[in-house]
Amino acid sequence: MAHIVILGAGTGGMPAAYDLRSAIGKEHRITVVNALDYFQFVPSNPWVAVGWRERKETTLPIAPSLAKKGIDFIAQRVDRIDADGNALELADGQRLAYDYLVITTGPKLSFDEVPGAGPVQGHTQSICTIDHAEKAWADYQTFLQDPGPAIIGAMPGASCFGPAYEFAFIFNKDLQRRKLRHKVPLTFVTSEPYIGHMGLGGVGDSKSMLESEFRNHDIKWITNAKVTKVEAGKMFVTEMDENGQPKKEHELPFKYSMMLPAFKGVDAVAAVEGLCNPRGFVLIDEHQRSKKYRNIFSAGVCVAIPPVEVTPVPTGAPKTGYMIETMVSAIVHNIAAELQGQSADAKATWNAICLADMGDTGAAFVALPQIPPRNVNWFKKGKWVHLAKVAFEKYFMYKMKNGTAEPVYEKHVLKALGIVRLEK
Ligand SMILES: Cc1cc2nc3c(=O)[nH]c(=O)nc-3n(C[C@H](O)[C@H](O)[C@H](O)COP(=O)(O)OP(=O)(O)OC[C@H]3O[C@@H](n4cnc5c(N)ncnc54)[C@H](O)[C@@H]3O)c2cc1C
C-alpha cells in the first residue's frame, strides 16, 4: 500500500485528490492537507468584491466531500516538509509520512514587495482569497457613500493579470448600474508593457481589443508601471520606457484601489533545500516531478515556469485553469503508472485558455502553446463568455462537492470552443 499526500486543496489539489482516487486502487491511501477547512473557488472572487456573490456560493467544506470518496482530510497548515524523511510537519505538531507528495499550495501573495500594498497592512484591496474579496466588498460599500478616483491593476512582478482586467470591467459595470460611474475616474496601472499583454506576450489581438474596451469604458491606463509605494489615498508609480529606464513619475490619488500582487512560493515549500527556484516555485521536469525529490510532484501556481519574455518592468507567465488541469492529469497518470510498475511518462500541456468576465460580457482567449509563435492564438469577446463563466463556476463547485473525477476543460471547455482537434 502507498500513501499519497496532497498538500493544498485548491483548484489543483481537490481535482488531484478525486482523479487519483478514481485512478488508483482502494488499497492505496490518499490524504489531503489544507490550511483551511473549506475549498474556495478563486475565480469568483472579483464578483464577491462587488457583492455579486456571497461566500456561501463560492466555498464549501472540504471534509464531507472527500470522505464520500474515501479520501482522508487534515485541516492544518504545513509548517515544514521533511523531504529527505518523506514526511510533513503540521502546525499542530503532527508528523505525516508519505510515499508520494503532490504539492499544490498555490501562491504566497507577496504584498511586502511594495511598501503600503495589500489589504491587511497596506492601502490596496486584493481579490486573491475569499477573505480579501469580502474585505474589498466591505470597503467598496464605504467607498460608494463618497466615491472618487479608483486604481485597479497589477504590481511589478505580477503574473496573474486576467483577474485585474476582469475586476476593472466588473467594477466599471457595477458603478454604472448604481449610476455612480461618472463620479469615479478609473485608471488601470499595470506592470505589463502594453494593455492586453497578460504575461503572455498578448494573445491574438488582445492589445487592440482591450485598449478599445478601456477607451469605450473611460478607463485610462499606465503600462510599464512600477508601483514603488502606496500611502493612504496615494499611489507612487514610476513609468518605465521600453529599455527599463524611468520615463515619468506619477503620484496618483485614489479612494479605492485593487492591485494584484506578485506571487511567490509558500514558506514551507520554498524552504526545502533544492526543491525550488529563488522565488520559491517548485522546479519540476516535464512529468511534473521534482528534479531533486523523485517522489514529489507539483501542479498549479506553485510550480516554476519561465516568463514568456523579458519585460521592462518584471512580469511572470500566468498559470491558469486549463494548464493546472493538464498538470494534475499528468501527475495522476504518472503516480498510477508507477504504482503499477510502469513508467511515469505523461506530460502536461502548458497552454493558456481562459474565460475572463467583463460584467455582462466577457473575453475568451486561447494560447497554444503559451510561448509565441503559436498554433492557436485566439481572442474573442461576447456575452456568451459571461454566461460560460457563470456556468463554469456552477459546474466546478458541483464537481468539487460531489467528487466527480473529470477534467472540465478537456471534456467541456475545449469542446465548446471547438479547439480539441487543433490542439492534438
Ligand atoms: C482572483 C483570481 C482569479 C482567477 N481567475 C481565474 C480564471 O478565471 N480562470 C483561470 O483559468 N485561472 C484563474 N486564476 C488563476 C488560477 O487558476 C487560480 O489562482 C487557482 O486557484 C490556482 O490553483 P492552485 O491549486 O495552484 O492554488 P490555490 O487554488 O490557491 O490552492 C492552494 C491551496 O493550498 C493551501 N495551502 C497553501 N499553503 C499551505 C500550507 N503551508 N499548508 C497547508 N495548505 C496550504 C491554500 O490554503 C489553498 O487552499 C485566478 C487567480 C486569481 C488570484
Coordinates of C-alpha atoms and ligand atoms in Angstrom, one line a residue:
M1 CA 0.0 0.0 0.0
A2 CA 1.2 3.5 -0.8
H3 CA 0.2 6.7 1.0
I4 CA -0.2 9.7 -1.3
V5 CA -0.4 13.1 0.4
I6 CA -1.8 16.1 -1.5
L7 CA -0.7 19.4 0.1
G8 CA -3.2 22.1 -0.8
A9 CA -6.9 21.7 -1.5
G10 CA -7.4 24.5 -4.1
T11 CA -8.1 24.5 -7.9
G12 CA -5.3 22.0 -8.4
G13 CA -5.3 19.9 -5.2
M14 CA -9.0 19.0 -5.0
P15 CA -9.3 17.6 -8.5
A16 CA -5.9 15.9 -8.0
A17 CA -7.4 14.0 -5.0
Y18 CA -10.6 13.0 -6.8
D19 CA -8.8 12.0 -10.0
L20 CA -6.2 10.0 -8.1
R21 CA -8.9 8.2 -6.1
S22 CA -10.6 7.0 -9.3
A23 CA -7.2 6.1 -10.9
I24 CA -5.7 4.0 -8.2
G25 CA -7.0 1.0 -6.2
K26 CA -8.6 1.4 -2.7
E27 CA -5.6 -0.4 -1.2
H28 CA -3.7 2.9 -1.6
R29 CA -4.4 5.7 0.9
I30 CA -4.9 9.3 -0.1
T31 CA -4.7 12.2 2.4
V32 CA -5.3 15.9 1.6
V33 CA -3.8 18.5 3.9
N34 CA -5.0 22.1 3.7
A35 CA -4.5 25.1 5.9
L36 CA -8.2 25.9 5.8
D37 CA -11.2 23.5 6.2
Y38 CA -13.0 24.9 3.2
F39 CA -12.5 24.9 -0.6
Q40 CA -12.8 28.3 -2.3
F41 CA -13.4 28.9 -6.0
V42 CA -10.9 31.7 -6.5
P43 CA -12.1 32.8 -10.0
S44 CA -15.4 34.0 -8.4
N45 CA -13.6 36.5 -6.1
P46 CA -14.0 39.5 -8.5
W47 CA -17.8 39.0 -8.2
V48 CA -17.6 38.7 -4.4
A49 CA -15.7 42.0 -4.2
V50 CA -18.7 43.9 -5.7
G51 CA -21.4 41.9 -3.9
W52 CA -22.5 39.8 -6.8
R53 CA -21.6 36.6 -5.0
E54 CA -21.5 35.6 -1.3
R55 CA -19.1 33.3 0.5
K56 CA -21.6 30.5 0.8
E57 CA -21.9 30.3 -3.1
T58 CA -18.2 30.0 -3.8
T59 CA -16.9 28.0 -0.9
L60 CA -17.7 24.5 0.5
P61 CA -16.5 22.4 3.5
I62 CA -13.8 20.0 2.3
A63 CA -14.1 17.1 4.7
P64 CA -17.5 15.7 3.9
S65 CA -16.9 15.7 0.1
L66 CA -13.5 14.0 0.4
A67 CA -14.9 11.5 2.9
K68 CA -17.6 10.4 0.4
K69 CA -14.7 9.2 -1.8
G70 CA -12.7 7.6 0.9
I71 CA -10.1 10.3 1.0
D72 CA -8.7 11.4 4.4
F73 CA -8.5 15.1 5.2
I74 CA -6.5 17.1 7.7
A75 CA -7.3 20.8 8.1
Q76 CA -3.9 22.0 9.2
R77 CA -1.2 24.3 7.9
V78 CA 2.0 22.5 6.9
D79 CA 5.0 24.2 8.5
R80 CA 7.8 22.1 7.2
I81 CA 8.4 19.5 4.6
D82 CA 11.0 16.9 5.6
A83 CA 11.7 15.9 2.0
D84 CA 14.6 13.6 3.0
G85 CA 12.5 11.9 5.6
N86 CA 9.3 11.7 3.4
A87 CA 7.1 13.5 6.0
L88 CA 5.2 16.7 6.6
E89 CA 5.2 18.6 9.9
L90 CA 1.9 20.2 10.6
A91 CA 1.1 23.3 12.7
D92 CA -0.4 21.2 15.5
G93 CA 2.8 19.2 15.9
Q94 CA 1.6 16.1 13.9
R95 CA 4.1 14.4 11.6
L96 CA 2.5 12.8 8.5
A97 CA 4.6 10.3 6.5
Y98 CA 4.1 9.9 2.8
D99 CA 5.3 7.7 -0.1
Y100 CA 4.3 10.3 -2.7
L101 CA 3.8 14.0 -2.1
V102 CA 1.8 16.2 -4.5
I103 CA 2.4 19.9 -3.8
T104 CA -0.5 22.2 -4.9
T105 CA 0.0 25.1 -2.5
G106 CA -0.8 27.9 -4.9
P107 CA 0.8 31.4 -4.4
K108 CA 2.2 33.3 -1.4
L109 CA 0.8 36.8 -2.0
S110 CA 3.9 39.0 -2.0
F111 CA 2.4 42.3 -0.9
D112 CA 5.5 43.2 1.1
E113 CA 7.5 43.8 -2.1
V114 CA 5.7 47.2 -2.4
P115 CA 5.6 49.3 0.8
G116 CA 2.0 50.1 1.7
A117 CA 0.4 47.5 -0.6
G118 CA -2.1 44.9 0.5
P119 CA -5.4 44.7 2.4
V120 CA -4.1 43.9 5.8
Q121 CA -1.1 46.2 6.5
G122 CA -1.5 48.4 3.4
H123 CA -3.9 50.5 1.5
T124 CA -4.8 48.4 -1.6
Q125 CA -7.5 45.8 -1.8
S126 CA -7.0 42.2 -3.1
I127 CA -9.3 39.6 -4.6
C128 CA -6.9 36.7 -4.3
T129 CA -8.7 35.0 -1.4
I130 CA -12.3 34.9 -0.3
D131 CA -11.3 36.8 2.9
H132 CA -9.7 39.5 0.8
A133 CA -12.6 39.7 -1.5
E134 CA -15.0 40.1 1.4
K135 CA -12.9 42.9 2.8
A136 CA -12.8 44.5 -0.7
W137 CA -16.6 44.3 -0.7
A138 CA -16.9 45.9 2.7
D139 CA -14.6 48.8 1.8
Y140 CA -16.3 49.2 -1.6
Q141 CA -19.6 49.8 0.2
T142 CA -18.0 52.6 2.2
F143 CA -16.4 54.0 -1.0
L144 CA -19.9 54.1 -2.6
Q145 CA -21.0 56.6 0.1
D146 CA -18.3 59.0 -1.1
P147 CA -16.9 57.9 -4.4
G148 CA -13.8 59.3 -6.1
P149 CA -10.7 58.2 -8.1
A150 CA -10.0 54.5 -8.3
I151 CA -7.0 52.5 -9.4
I152 CA -7.0 48.8 -10.5
G153 CA -4.1 46.8 -11.9
A154 CA -1.1 44.7 -11.1
M155 CA 2.1 45.2 -9.2
P156 CA 5.7 44.7 -10.5
G157 CA 6.5 41.0 -10.8
A158 CA 2.8 40.0 -11.1
S159 CA 1.9 37.1 -13.3
C160 CA -1.9 36.9 -12.9
F161 CA -3.2 39.8 -15.0
G162 CA -6.6 38.3 -16.1
P163 CA -8.4 38.9 -12.8
A164 CA -7.1 42.6 -12.7
Y165 CA -8.8 43.2 -16.1
E166 CA -11.9 41.3 -15.0
F167 CA -12.2 43.4 -11.9
A168 CA -11.7 46.7 -13.8
F169 CA -14.6 45.8 -16.1
I170 CA -16.8 44.4 -13.3
F171 CA -16.1 47.4 -11.1
N172 CA -17.0 49.7 -14.0
K173 CA -20.2 47.7 -14.7
D174 CA -21.3 47.7 -11.0
L175 CA -20.8 51.5 -10.8
Q176 CA -22.7 52.1 -14.0
R177 CA -25.6 50.0 -12.6
R178 CA -25.5 52.2 -9.4
K179 CA -25.4 55.3 -11.6
L180 CA -22.2 56.4 -9.9
R181 CA -19.6 55.7 -12.6
H182 CA -19.5 59.5 -13.5
K183 CA -18.1 60.1 -10.0
V184 CA -15.2 57.7 -10.4
P185 CA -12.2 58.4 -12.6
L186 CA -10.7 55.0 -13.1
T187 CA -7.0 54.2 -14.0
F188 CA -5.6 50.8 -14.8
V189 CA -2.0 50.7 -13.6
T190 CA 0.0 47.6 -14.7
S191 CA 3.5 46.3 -14.9
E192 CA 2.7 44.8 -18.4
P193 CA 4.5 46.5 -21.3
Y194 CA 1.2 47.1 -23.1
I195 CA -2.5 46.6 -22.4
G196 CA -3.5 43.0 -23.3
H197 CA 0.0 41.6 -22.8
M198 CA -1.3 39.5 -19.8
G199 CA 2.1 37.9 -19.1
L200 CA 1.7 36.0 -22.4
G201 CA 3.1 38.5 -24.9
G202 CA -0.5 39.2 -25.9
V203 CA -3.0 36.7 -27.3
G204 CA -4.3 37.3 -30.8
D205 CA -5.4 40.9 -31.0
S206 CA -5.8 41.3 -27.2
K207 CA -3.9 44.6 -27.3
S208 CA -6.2 46.5 -29.6
M209 CA -9.3 44.8 -28.3
L210 CA -8.7 45.6 -24.6
E211 CA -7.4 49.1 -25.3
S212 CA -10.6 49.7 -27.3
E213 CA -12.7 48.3 -24.4
F214 CA -10.9 50.6 -22.0
R215 CA -11.5 53.6 -24.2
N216 CA -15.1 52.7 -24.6
H217 CA -15.5 52.5 -20.8
D218 CA -13.5 55.6 -20.0
I219 CA -10.7 53.6 -18.3
K220 CA -7.3 55.3 -18.5
W221 CA -4.1 53.3 -18.2
I222 CA -0.4 53.4 -17.4
T223 CA 1.7 50.5 -18.6
N224 CA 5.3 49.6 -17.8
A225 CA 4.2 50.8 -14.3
K226 CA 6.5 50.2 -11.4
V227 CA 4.5 50.9 -8.3
T228 CA 7.1 51.9 -5.7
K229 CA 5.0 52.8 -2.7
V230 CA 1.4 53.2 -1.6
E231 CA 0.2 55.6 1.1
A232 CA -3.4 56.1 2.3
G233 CA -5.1 57.6 -0.7
K234 CA -1.9 58.0 -2.9
M235 CA -0.1 55.6 -5.2
F236 CA 3.5 56.3 -6.3
V237 CA 4.3 55.0 -9.8
T238 CA 7.4 55.1 -11.9
E239 CA 6.5 54.7 -15.5
M240 CA 9.4 53.0 -17.4
D241 CA 10.4 53.3 -21.0
E242 CA 11.0 50.2 -23.3
N243 CA 14.6 50.0 -22.0
G244 CA 13.5 49.8 -18.4
Q245 CA 14.6 53.3 -17.7
P246 CA 12.4 55.7 -15.7
K247 CA 10.3 57.8 -18.1
K248 CA 7.8 59.6 -15.8
E249 CA 6.9 59.8 -12.1
H250 CA 3.2 59.7 -11.1
E251 CA 1.6 60.4 -7.8
L252 CA -2.0 59.1 -8.2
P253 CA -4.7 60.0 -5.7
F254 CA -7.3 57.3 -5.1
K255 CA -10.2 56.5 -2.8
Y256 CA -10.3 52.8 -3.8
S257 CA -7.6 50.6 -5.2
M258 CA -7.3 46.8 -6.0
M259 CA -3.9 45.7 -7.1
L260 CA -2.9 42.1 -7.9
P261 CA 0.4 41.4 -6.1
A262 CA 3.5 39.5 -7.3
F263 CA 3.4 35.8 -6.3
K264 CA 6.0 33.6 -4.6
G265 CA 6.0 30.1 -3.3
V266 CA 4.6 29.5 0.2
D267 CA 7.2 29.4 3.0
A268 CA 7.0 25.7 3.8
V269 CA 7.7 24.7 0.2
A270 CA 10.2 27.5 -0.5
A271 CA 12.3 26.4 2.5
V272 CA 13.0 22.8 1.2
E273 CA 16.6 22.6 0.1
G274 CA 16.9 22.1 -3.7
L275 CA 13.2 21.9 -4.3
C276 CA 12.5 25.4 -5.6
N277 CA 13.8 28.4 -7.6
P278 CA 14.8 31.6 -5.7
R279 CA 11.2 32.8 -5.7
G280 CA 10.1 29.6 -4.0
F281 CA 8.4 27.9 -7.0
V282 CA 8.8 24.2 -7.4
L283 CA 11.3 23.1 -10.0
I284 CA 9.8 20.2 -12.0
D285 CA 10.7 18.1 -15.0
E286 CA 8.4 17.6 -18.0
H287 CA 6.5 15.0 -16.0
Q288 CA 5.6 17.4 -13.1
R289 CA 8.1 15.7 -10.9
S290 CA 10.6 17.5 -8.6
K291 CA 14.1 17.5 -10.1
K292 CA 15.6 16.6 -6.8
Y293 CA 13.0 14.6 -4.9
R294 CA 11.6 11.9 -7.2
N295 CA 8.5 11.1 -5.0
I296 CA 7.4 14.7 -5.1
F297 CA 5.2 16.0 -7.9
S298 CA 3.7 19.5 -8.2
A299 CA 1.0 21.4 -10.1
G300 CA -0.7 24.8 -10.2
V301 CA 0.5 28.3 -9.3
C302 CA 3.3 26.9 -7.1
V303 CA 5.4 25.4 -10.0
A304 CA 8.2 27.3 -11.7
I305 CA 7.6 28.3 -15.3
P306 CA 9.7 30.8 -17.1
P307 CA 8.3 34.2 -18.2
V308 CA 7.2 34.3 -21.8
E309 CA 9.6 37.2 -22.5
V310 CA 11.7 39.8 -20.6
T311 CA 9.6 43.0 -20.0
P312 CA 10.9 46.5 -18.9
V313 CA 9.1 46.0 -15.5
P314 CA 9.3 42.3 -14.5
T315 CA 6.2 40.2 -15.2
G316 CA 5.6 36.5 -15.0
A317 CA 3.6 34.0 -17.0
P318 CA 0.1 33.2 -15.7
K319 CA -0.8 29.6 -14.6
T320 CA -4.4 29.3 -15.4
G321 CA -7.1 26.6 -15.0
Y322 CA -6.6 24.6 -18.1
M323 CA -2.8 24.4 -17.6
I324 CA -3.4 23.4 -14.0
E325 CA -5.9 20.7 -15.1
T326 CA -3.4 19.2 -17.5
M327 CA -0.6 19.3 -14.8
V328 CA -2.9 17.4 -12.5
S329 CA -3.9 14.8 -15.1
A330 CA -0.2 14.2 -15.9
I331 CA 0.6 13.7 -12.1
V332 CA -2.3 11.3 -11.7
H333 CA -1.3 9.3 -14.7
N334 CA 2.3 9.2 -13.5
I335 CA 1.7 8.1 -9.9
A336 CA -0.8 5.5 -11.0
A337 CA 1.6 4.2 -13.6
E338 CA 4.4 3.9 -11.1
L339 CA 2.2 2.1 -8.6
Q340 CA 1.6 -0.5 -11.4
G341 CA 5.3 -0.7 -12.1
Q342 CA 5.1 1.2 -15.3
S343 CA 7.0 4.4 -16.4
A344 CA 5.7 7.8 -15.4
D345 CA 5.7 9.3 -18.9
A346 CA 2.7 11.7 -19.0
K347 CA 3.3 15.4 -19.7
A348 CA 1.1 18.4 -19.1
T349 CA 0.2 20.8 -22.0
W350 CA 1.3 24.2 -20.8
N351 CA -1.3 26.1 -22.8
A352 CA -3.3 29.0 -21.7
I353 CA -7.1 29.0 -22.0
C354 CA -9.1 31.5 -20.1
L355 CA -12.6 32.9 -19.8
A356 CA -12.4 36.5 -18.5
D357 CA -15.6 38.1 -17.2
M358 CA -16.3 41.7 -18.1
G359 CA -19.5 42.2 -16.1
D360 CA -22.2 41.4 -18.6
T361 CA -20.0 40.3 -21.4
G362 CA -16.5 38.7 -21.4
A363 CA -13.4 37.7 -23.4
A364 CA -12.1 34.3 -24.0
F365 CA -8.5 33.6 -25.0
V366 CA -6.6 30.5 -26.2
A367 CA -2.8 30.5 -26.5
L368 CA -1.5 27.1 -27.8
P369 CA 1.4 26.9 -27.0
Q370 CA 1.8 29.5 -24.3
I371 CA 5.0 31.0 -25.8
P372 CA 4.6 32.6 -29.3
P373 CA 4.7 31.9 -32.2
R374 CA 1.6 29.8 -31.7
N375 CA -0.5 27.3 -33.5
V376 CA -3.7 28.8 -31.9
N377 CA -3.8 32.5 -31.0
W378 CA -7.4 33.3 -30.4
F379 CA -9.1 36.1 -28.5
K380 CA -12.8 36.7 -28.8
K381 CA -15.3 38.9 -26.9
G382 CA -19.0 38.2 -26.4
K383 CA -21.9 37.9 -23.9
W384 CA -21.6 34.1 -24.2
V385 CA -18.3 34.3 -22.3
H386 CA -20.0 35.8 -19.3
L387 CA -22.6 33.1 -19.4
A388 CA -20.0 30.4 -19.9
K389 CA -18.0 31.7 -16.9
V390 CA -21.1 31.5 -14.7
A391 CA -21.9 28.0 -15.9
F392 CA -18.2 27.0 -15.3
E393 CA -18.4 28.3 -11.7
K394 CA -21.5 26.3 -11.0
Y395 CA -20.2 23.2 -12.6
F396 CA -16.8 23.4 -10.9
M397 CA -18.4 23.8 -7.5
Y398 CA -20.7 20.8 -8.2
K399 CA -17.7 18.8 -9.2
M400 CA -15.8 19.7 -6.0
K401 CA -18.8 18.9 -3.8
N402 CA -19.6 15.6 -5.4
G403 CA -16.1 14.4 -6.2
T404 CA -16.6 14.0 -9.9
A405 CA -13.3 12.9 -11.4
E406 CA -13.4 14.6 -14.8
P407 CA -11.2 17.1 -16.5
V408 CA -13.6 20.1 -17.0
Y409 CA -11.6 21.9 -19.6
E410 CA -10.7 18.8 -21.6
K411 CA -14.3 17.5 -21.6
H412 CA -16.3 20.7 -21.9
V413 CA -14.5 24.0 -22.4
L414 CA -12.2 22.9 -25.2
K415 CA -15.0 21.1 -27.0
A416 CA -17.3 24.2 -26.5
L417 CA -14.6 26.4 -28.0
G418 CA -14.1 23.9 -30.9
I419 CA -10.4 23.6 -30.4
V420 CA -9.8 19.9 -29.4
R421 CA -8.8 19.0 -32.9
L422 CA -6.4 21.9 -33.3
E423 CA -4.6 21.1 -30.1
K424 CA -3.9 17.5 -30.9
Ligands
LIG1 C1 -8.5 36.3 -8.2 C2 -8.1 35.3 -9.2 C3 -8.9 34.9 -10.2 C4 -8.5 33.9 -11.1 N1 -9.4 33.6 -12.1 C5 -9.0 32.6 -13.0 C6 -9.9 32.2 -14.0 O1 -11.0 32.8 -14.2 N2 -9.5 31.3 -14.9 C7 -8.3 30.6 -14.7 O2 -8.0 29.8 -15.5 N3 -7.5 30.9 -13.7 C8 -7.8 31.9 -12.8 N4 -6.9 32.2 -11.8 C9 -5.6 31.6 -11.8 C10 -5.6 30.2 -11.1 O3 -6.5 29.3 -11.8 C11 -6.0 30.3 -9.6 O4 -5.1 31.1 -8.9 C12 -6.1 28.9 -9.0 O5 -6.8 29.0 -7.8 C13 -4.7 28.3 -8.7 O6 -4.9 27.0 -8.2 P1 -3.8 26.3 -7.2 O7 -4.3 24.9 -6.9 O8 -2.5 26.4 -7.8 O9 -3.8 27.2 -5.9 P2 -5.0 27.6 -4.9 O10 -6.3 27.4 -5.6 O11 -4.7 28.9 -4.4 O12 -4.9 26.5 -3.8 C14 -3.8 26.4 -2.9 C15 -4.2 25.8 -1.6 O13 -3.1 25.4 -0.8 C16 -3.3 25.8 0.5 N5 -2.0 26.0 1.2 C17 -1.1 26.9 0.9 N6 0.0 26.8 1.7 C18 -0.3 25.8 2.6 C19 0.4 25.2 3.7 N7 1.6 25.6 4.1 N8 -0.3 24.2 4.4 C20 -1.5 23.7 4.0 N9 -2.2 24.3 3.0 C21 -1.6 25.3 2.3 C22 -4.2 27.0 0.5 O14 -4.9 27.2 1.7 C23 -5.1 26.7 -0.7 O15 -6.2 26.0 -0.3 C24 -7.3 33.2 -10.9 C25 -6.4 33.6 -9.9 C26 -6.8 34.6 -9.0 C27 -5.9 35.1 -7.9

